[in-house]
PDB file of C-alpha atoms in Angstrom:
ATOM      1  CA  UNK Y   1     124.284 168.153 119.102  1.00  0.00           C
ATOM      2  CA  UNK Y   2     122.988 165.149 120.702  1.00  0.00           C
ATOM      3  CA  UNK Y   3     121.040 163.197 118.380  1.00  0.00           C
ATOM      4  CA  UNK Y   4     119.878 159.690 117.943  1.00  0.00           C
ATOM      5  CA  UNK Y   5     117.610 159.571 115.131  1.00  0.00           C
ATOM      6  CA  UNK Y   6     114.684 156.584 114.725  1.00  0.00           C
ATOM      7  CA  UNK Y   7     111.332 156.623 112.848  1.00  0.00           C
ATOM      8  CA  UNK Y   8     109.388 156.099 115.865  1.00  0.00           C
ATOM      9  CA  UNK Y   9     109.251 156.464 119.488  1.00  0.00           C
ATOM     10  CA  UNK Y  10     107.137 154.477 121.601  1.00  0.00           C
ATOM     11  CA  UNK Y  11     104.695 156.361 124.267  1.00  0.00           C
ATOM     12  CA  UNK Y  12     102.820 155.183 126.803  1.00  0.00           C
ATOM     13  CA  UNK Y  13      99.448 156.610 128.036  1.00  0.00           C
ATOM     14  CA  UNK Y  14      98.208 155.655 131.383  1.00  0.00           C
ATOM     15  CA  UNK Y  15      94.574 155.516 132.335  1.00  0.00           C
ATOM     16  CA  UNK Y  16      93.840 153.880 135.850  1.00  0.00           C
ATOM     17  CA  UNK Y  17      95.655 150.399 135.342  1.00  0.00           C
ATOM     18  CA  UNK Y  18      95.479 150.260 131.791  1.00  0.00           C
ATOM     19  CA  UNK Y  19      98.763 150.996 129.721  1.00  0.00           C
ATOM     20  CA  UNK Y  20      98.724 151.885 126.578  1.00  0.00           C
ATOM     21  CA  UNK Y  21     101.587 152.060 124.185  1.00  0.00           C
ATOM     22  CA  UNK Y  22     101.123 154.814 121.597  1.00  0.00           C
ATOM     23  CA  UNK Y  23     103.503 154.661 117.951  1.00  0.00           C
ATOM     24  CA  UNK Y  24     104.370 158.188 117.373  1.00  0.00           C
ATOM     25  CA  UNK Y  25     106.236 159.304 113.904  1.00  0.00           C
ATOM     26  CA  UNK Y  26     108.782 161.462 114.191  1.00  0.00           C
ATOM     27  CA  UNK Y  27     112.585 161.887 114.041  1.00  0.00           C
ATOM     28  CA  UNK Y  28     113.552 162.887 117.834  1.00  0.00           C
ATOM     29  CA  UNK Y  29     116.800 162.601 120.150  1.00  0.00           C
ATOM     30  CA  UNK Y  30     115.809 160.360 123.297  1.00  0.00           C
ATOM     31  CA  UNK Y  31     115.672 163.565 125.737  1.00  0.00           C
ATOM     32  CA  UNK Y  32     113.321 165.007 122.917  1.00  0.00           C
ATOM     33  CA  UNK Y  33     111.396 161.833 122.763  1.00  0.00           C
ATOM     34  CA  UNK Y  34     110.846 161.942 126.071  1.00  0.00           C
ATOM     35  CA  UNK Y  35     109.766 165.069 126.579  1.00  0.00           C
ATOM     36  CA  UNK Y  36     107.075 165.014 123.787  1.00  0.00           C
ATOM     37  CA  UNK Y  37     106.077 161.790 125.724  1.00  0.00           C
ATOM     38  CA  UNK Y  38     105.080 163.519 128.503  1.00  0.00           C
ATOM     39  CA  UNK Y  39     103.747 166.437 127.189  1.00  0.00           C
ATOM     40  CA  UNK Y  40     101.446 164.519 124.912  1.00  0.00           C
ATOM     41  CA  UNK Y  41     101.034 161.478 126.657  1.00  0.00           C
ATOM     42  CA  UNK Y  42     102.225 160.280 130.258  1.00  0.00           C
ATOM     43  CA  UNK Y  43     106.189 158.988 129.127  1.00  0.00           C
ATOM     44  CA  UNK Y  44     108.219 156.480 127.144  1.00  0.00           C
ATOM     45  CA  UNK Y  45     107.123 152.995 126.860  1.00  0.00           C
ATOM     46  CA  UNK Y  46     108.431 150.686 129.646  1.00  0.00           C
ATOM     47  CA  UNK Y  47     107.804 147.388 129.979  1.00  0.00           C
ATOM     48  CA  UNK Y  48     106.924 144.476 132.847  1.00  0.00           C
ATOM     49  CA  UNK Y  49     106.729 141.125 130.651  1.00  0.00           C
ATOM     50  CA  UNK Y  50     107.484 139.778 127.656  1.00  0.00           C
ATOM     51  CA  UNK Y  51     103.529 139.364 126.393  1.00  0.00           C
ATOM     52  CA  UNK Y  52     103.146 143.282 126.966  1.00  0.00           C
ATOM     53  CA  UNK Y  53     106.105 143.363 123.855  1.00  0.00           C
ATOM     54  CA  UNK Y  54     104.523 141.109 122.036  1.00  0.00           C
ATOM     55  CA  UNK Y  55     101.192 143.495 121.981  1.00  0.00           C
ATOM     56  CA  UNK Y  56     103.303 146.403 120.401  1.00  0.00           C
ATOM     57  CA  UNK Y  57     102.086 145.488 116.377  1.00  0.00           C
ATOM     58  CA  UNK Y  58      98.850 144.968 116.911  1.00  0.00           C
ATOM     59  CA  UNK Y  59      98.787 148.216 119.491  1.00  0.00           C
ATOM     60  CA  UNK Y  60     100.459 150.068 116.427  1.00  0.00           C
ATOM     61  CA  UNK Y  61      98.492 148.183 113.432  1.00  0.00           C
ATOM     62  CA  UNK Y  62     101.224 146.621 111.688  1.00  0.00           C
ATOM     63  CA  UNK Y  63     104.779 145.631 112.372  1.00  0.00           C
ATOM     64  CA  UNK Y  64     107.236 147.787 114.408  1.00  0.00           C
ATOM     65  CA  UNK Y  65     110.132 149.333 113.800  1.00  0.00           C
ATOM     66  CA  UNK Y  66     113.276 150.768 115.842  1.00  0.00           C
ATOM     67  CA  UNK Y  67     112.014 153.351 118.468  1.00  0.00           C
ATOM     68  CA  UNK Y  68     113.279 154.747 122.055  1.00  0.00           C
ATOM     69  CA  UNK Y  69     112.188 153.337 125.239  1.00  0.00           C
ATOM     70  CA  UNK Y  70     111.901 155.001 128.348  1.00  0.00           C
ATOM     71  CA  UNK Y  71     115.460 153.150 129.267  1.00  0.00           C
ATOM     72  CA  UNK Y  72     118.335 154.736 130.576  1.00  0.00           C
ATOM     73  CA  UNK Y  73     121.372 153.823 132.385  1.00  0.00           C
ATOM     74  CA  UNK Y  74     120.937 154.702 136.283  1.00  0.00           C
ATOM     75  CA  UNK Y  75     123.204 157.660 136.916  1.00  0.00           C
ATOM     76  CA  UNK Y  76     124.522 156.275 140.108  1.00  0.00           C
ATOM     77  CA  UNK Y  77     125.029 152.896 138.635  1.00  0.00           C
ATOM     78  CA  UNK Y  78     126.251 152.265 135.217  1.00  0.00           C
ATOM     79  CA  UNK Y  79     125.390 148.477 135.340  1.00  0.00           C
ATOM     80  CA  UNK Y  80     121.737 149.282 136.443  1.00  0.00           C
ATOM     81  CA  UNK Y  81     119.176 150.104 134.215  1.00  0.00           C
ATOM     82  CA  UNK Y  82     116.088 152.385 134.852  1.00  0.00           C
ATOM     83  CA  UNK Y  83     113.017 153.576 133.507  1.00  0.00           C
ATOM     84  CA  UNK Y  84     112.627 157.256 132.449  1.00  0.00           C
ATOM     85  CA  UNK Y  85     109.453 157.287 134.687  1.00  0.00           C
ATOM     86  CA  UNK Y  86     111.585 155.947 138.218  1.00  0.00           C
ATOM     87  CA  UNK Y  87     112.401 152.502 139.267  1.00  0.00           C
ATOM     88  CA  UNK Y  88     114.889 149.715 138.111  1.00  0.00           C
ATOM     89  CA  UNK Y  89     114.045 147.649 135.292  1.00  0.00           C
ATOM     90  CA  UNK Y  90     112.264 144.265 136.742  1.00  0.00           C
ATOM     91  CA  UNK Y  91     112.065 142.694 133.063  1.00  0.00           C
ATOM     92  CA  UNK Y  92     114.770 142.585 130.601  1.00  0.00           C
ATOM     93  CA  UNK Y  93     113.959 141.829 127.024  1.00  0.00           C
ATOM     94  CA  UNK Y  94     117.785 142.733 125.718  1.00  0.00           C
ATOM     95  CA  UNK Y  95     119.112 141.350 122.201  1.00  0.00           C
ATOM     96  CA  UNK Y  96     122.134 138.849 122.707  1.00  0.00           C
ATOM     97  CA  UNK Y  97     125.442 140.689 123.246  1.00  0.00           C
ATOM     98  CA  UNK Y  98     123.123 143.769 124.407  1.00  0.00           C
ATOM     99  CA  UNK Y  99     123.748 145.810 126.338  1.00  0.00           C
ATOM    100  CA  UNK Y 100     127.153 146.590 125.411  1.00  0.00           C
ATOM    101  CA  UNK Y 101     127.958 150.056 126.134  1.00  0.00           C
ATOM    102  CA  UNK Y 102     130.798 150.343 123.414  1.00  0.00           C
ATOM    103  CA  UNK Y 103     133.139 153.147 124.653  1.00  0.00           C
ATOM    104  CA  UNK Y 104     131.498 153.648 127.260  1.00  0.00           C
ATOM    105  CA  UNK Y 105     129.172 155.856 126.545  1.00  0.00           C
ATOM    106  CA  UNK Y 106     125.931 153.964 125.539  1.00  0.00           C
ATOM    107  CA  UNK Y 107     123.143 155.130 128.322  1.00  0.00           C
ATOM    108  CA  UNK Y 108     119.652 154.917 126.914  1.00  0.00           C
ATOM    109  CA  UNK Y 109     117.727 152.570 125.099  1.00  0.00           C
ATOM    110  CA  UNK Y 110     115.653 151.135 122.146  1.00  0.00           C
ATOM    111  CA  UNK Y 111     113.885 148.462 120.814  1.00  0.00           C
ATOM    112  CA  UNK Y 112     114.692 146.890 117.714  1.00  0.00           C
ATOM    113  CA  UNK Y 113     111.830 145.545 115.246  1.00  0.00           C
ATOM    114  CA  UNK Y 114     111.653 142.112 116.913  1.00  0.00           C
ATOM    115  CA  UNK Y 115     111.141 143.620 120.003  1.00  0.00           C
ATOM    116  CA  UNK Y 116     114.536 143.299 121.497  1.00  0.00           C
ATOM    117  CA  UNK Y 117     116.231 145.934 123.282  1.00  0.00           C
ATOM    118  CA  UNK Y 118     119.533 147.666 122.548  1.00  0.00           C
ATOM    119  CA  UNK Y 119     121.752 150.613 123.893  1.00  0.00           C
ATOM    120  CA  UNK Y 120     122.447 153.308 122.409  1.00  0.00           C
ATOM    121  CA  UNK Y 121     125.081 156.172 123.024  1.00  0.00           C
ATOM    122  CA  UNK Y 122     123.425 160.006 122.456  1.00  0.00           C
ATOM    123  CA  UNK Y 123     125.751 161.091 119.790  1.00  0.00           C
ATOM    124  CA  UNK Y 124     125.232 159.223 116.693  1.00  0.00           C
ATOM    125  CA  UNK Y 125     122.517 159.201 114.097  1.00  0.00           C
ATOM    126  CA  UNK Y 126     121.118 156.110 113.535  1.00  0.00           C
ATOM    127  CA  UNK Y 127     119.688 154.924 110.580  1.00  0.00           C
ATOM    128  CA  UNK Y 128     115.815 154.837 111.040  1.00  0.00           C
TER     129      UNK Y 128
END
C-alpha cells in the first residue's frame, strides 16, 4: 500500500485572491491528502514566498507540524518540481541537502515544522 503517514496536511481554500491555508488532522497518504483537499477545500497548500510560510502558525493557531504539500516531482522531468494544482514551483523553501530523492524514488513533498520542505518517497510510514 502506498502510505506516507503525517499528523497533518495542509489545504488551501481559495476565495477570489485570497489564499487560505487550512490545518487539517488526519493520518492520509499524499494522493489521499490530496484528494480530501479538493473535495473539502480547493487543493494542497502551495506556496509563492517565504512570508506566506511564515503565516502557517498563526493561520493554524499554534505551531506546525510535518504535513504534505501540494508538491510533486513533474512526471516528465524528475529534476522539476510542480504543484498538485499545475505549474512549476517559482519559490523554493527546501531544507539543506533537500531534495534528495534517495533511491530514486522520492516524488512528493512536505514541510517540516520550521517550515522547510522535504521529499518524500510514497512507500514508507513516517513518523507523525
Amino acid at each position: 500500500m502506498d502510505r506516507i503517514t503525517f499528523l497533518i496536511l495542509f489545504c488551501i481554500a481559495v476565495h477570489g485572491d485570497i489564499r487560505k491555508h487550512i490545518y487539517i488532522s488526519k493520518e492520509l497518504s499524499w494522493n489521499a491528502a490530496q484528494a480530501y483537499c479538493r473535495q473539502y477545500h480547493t487543493d494542497l497548500s502551495y506556496f509563492d514566498s517565504q512570508s506566506e510560510i511564515d503565516k502557517l502558525p498563526k493561520d493554524a493557531g499554534g505551531s506546525i507540524s510535518h504535513g504534505w504539500i501540494g508538491l510533486q516531482r513533474d512526471p516528465t522531468n524528475d529534476a522539476v518540481w510542480m504543484w498538485s494544482g499545475g505549474g512549476h514551483i517559482t519559490y523554493a523553501n527546501w531544507e539543506d541537502g533537500q531534495p534528495n530523492n534517495i533511491m530514486g524514488i522520492e516524488d512528493r513533498g512536505f514541510m517540516g515544522p520550521k517550515g522547510k520542505w522535504y521529499d518524500s518517497k510514497k512507500q514508507t510510514d513516517l513518523p507523525s
